[in-house]
Coordinates of C-alpha atoms in Angstrom, one line a residue:
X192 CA -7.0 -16.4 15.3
X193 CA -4.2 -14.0 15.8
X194 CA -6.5 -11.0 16.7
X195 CA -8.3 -12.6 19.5
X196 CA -4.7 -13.7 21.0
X197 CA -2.9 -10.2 20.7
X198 CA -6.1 -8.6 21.8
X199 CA -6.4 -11.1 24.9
X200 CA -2.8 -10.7 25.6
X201 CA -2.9 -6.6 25.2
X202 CA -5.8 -6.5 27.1
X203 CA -4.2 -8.9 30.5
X204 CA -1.2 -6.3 30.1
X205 CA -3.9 -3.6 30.3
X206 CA -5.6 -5.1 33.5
X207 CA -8.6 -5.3 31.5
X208 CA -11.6 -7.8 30.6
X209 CA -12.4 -8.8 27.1
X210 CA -16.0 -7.6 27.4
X211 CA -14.7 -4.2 28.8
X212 CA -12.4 -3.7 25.4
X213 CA -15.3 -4.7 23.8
X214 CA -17.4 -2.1 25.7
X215 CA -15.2 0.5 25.7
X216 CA -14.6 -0.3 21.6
X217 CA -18.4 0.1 21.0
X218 CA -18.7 -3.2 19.6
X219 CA -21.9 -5.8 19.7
X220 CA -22.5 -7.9 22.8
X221 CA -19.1 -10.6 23.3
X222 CA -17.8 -9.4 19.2
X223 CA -14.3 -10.5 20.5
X224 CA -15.2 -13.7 21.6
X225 CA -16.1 -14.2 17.9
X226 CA -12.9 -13.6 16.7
X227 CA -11.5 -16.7 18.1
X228 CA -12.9 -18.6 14.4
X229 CA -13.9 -15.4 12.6
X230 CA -11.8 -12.4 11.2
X231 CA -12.7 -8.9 12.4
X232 CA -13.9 -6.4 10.1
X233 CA -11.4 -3.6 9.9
X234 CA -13.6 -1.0 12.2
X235 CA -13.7 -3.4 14.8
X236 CA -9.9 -4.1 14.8
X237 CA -9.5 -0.2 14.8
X238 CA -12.2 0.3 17.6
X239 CA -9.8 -2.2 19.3
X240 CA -6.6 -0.7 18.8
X241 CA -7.5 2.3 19.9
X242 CA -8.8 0.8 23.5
X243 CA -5.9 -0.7 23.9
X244 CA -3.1 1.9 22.7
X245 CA -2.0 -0.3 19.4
X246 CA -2.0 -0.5 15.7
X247 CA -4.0 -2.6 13.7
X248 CA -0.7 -3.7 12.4
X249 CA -0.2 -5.6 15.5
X250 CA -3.7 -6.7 16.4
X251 CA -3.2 -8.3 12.8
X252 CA -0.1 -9.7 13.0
X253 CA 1.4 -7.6 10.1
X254 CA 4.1 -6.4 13.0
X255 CA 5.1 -7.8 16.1
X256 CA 5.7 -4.1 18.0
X257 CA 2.4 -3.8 19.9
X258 CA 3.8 0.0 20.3
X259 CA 2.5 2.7 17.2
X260 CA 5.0 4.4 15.7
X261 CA 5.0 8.1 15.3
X262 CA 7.3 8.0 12.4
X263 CA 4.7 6.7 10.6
X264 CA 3.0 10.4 10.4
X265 CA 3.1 12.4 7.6
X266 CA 4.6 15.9 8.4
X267 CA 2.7 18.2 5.8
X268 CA 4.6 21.0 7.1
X269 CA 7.8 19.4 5.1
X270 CA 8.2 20.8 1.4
X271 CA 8.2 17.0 -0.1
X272 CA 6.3 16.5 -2.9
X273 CA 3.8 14.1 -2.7
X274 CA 1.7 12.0 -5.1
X275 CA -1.6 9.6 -5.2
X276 CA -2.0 6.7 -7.0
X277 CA 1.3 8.2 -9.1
X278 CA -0.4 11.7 -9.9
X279 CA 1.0 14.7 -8.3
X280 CA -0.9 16.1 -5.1
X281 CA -1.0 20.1 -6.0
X282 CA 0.0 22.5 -3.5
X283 CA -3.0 23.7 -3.1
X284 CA -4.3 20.4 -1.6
X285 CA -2.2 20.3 0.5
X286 CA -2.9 23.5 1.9
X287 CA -6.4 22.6 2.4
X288 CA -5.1 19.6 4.0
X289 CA -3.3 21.6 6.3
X290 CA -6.1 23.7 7.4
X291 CA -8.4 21.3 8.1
X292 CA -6.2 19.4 10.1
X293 CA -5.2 22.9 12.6
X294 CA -9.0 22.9 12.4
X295 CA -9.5 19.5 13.7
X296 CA -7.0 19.3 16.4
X297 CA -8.1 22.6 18.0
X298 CA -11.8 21.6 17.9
X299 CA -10.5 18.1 19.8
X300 CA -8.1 19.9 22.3
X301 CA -11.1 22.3 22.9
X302 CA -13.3 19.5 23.7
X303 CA -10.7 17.6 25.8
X304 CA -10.5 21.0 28.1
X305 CA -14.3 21.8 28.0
X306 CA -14.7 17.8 29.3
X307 CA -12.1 18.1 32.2
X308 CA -9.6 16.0 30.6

């Protein structure tokens, strides 16, 4: 399956085993190895991408660019209006939003300095 082979091939490129993605991805004992006849559930394939500095997209074959995009973010800061499942998102969502993301990326950088990153 395409997984297993982008993940194989990502992982070579990376200097890295299978079992240590799949170590450092928190998955059950040799889970990649069963991707070679069975699809991953999503968590795993995200677990994954992360490891290895990818989308899902690509472990998935939806994309061949094994690179993430970062104009695929959503800049709340922008004044667009935006809407789910074609009903308007209110401001004040957005606000809240907005707040809990600042909240959330201190609270990370905070813990990437306390660890010595």
């Amino acid at each position: 399956m395409i997984e297993f082979e982008r993940t194989k091939e990502l992982a070579k490129k990376r200097k890295m085993s299978l079992l240590e993605v799949n170590d450092k991805a928190g998955l059950g004992k040799r889970s990649i190895y069963n991707w070679k006849t069975r699809k991953p559930g999503i968590m795993a394939l995200g677990a994954v991408a992360k490891v290895l500095h990818t989308s899902i997209d690509y472990l998935s074959g939806i994309t061949d660019d094994p690179a993430p995009r970062l104009q695929d973010t959503v800049n709340l800061e922008d004044e667009v209006p935006y809407s789910y499942y074609g009903h308007p998102v209110p401001k004040e969502y957005l606000d809240m939003v907005r707040e809990l993301m600042k909240r959330d990326i201190k609270e990370r950088e905070a813990r990437k300095h306390s660890s010595g990153q």
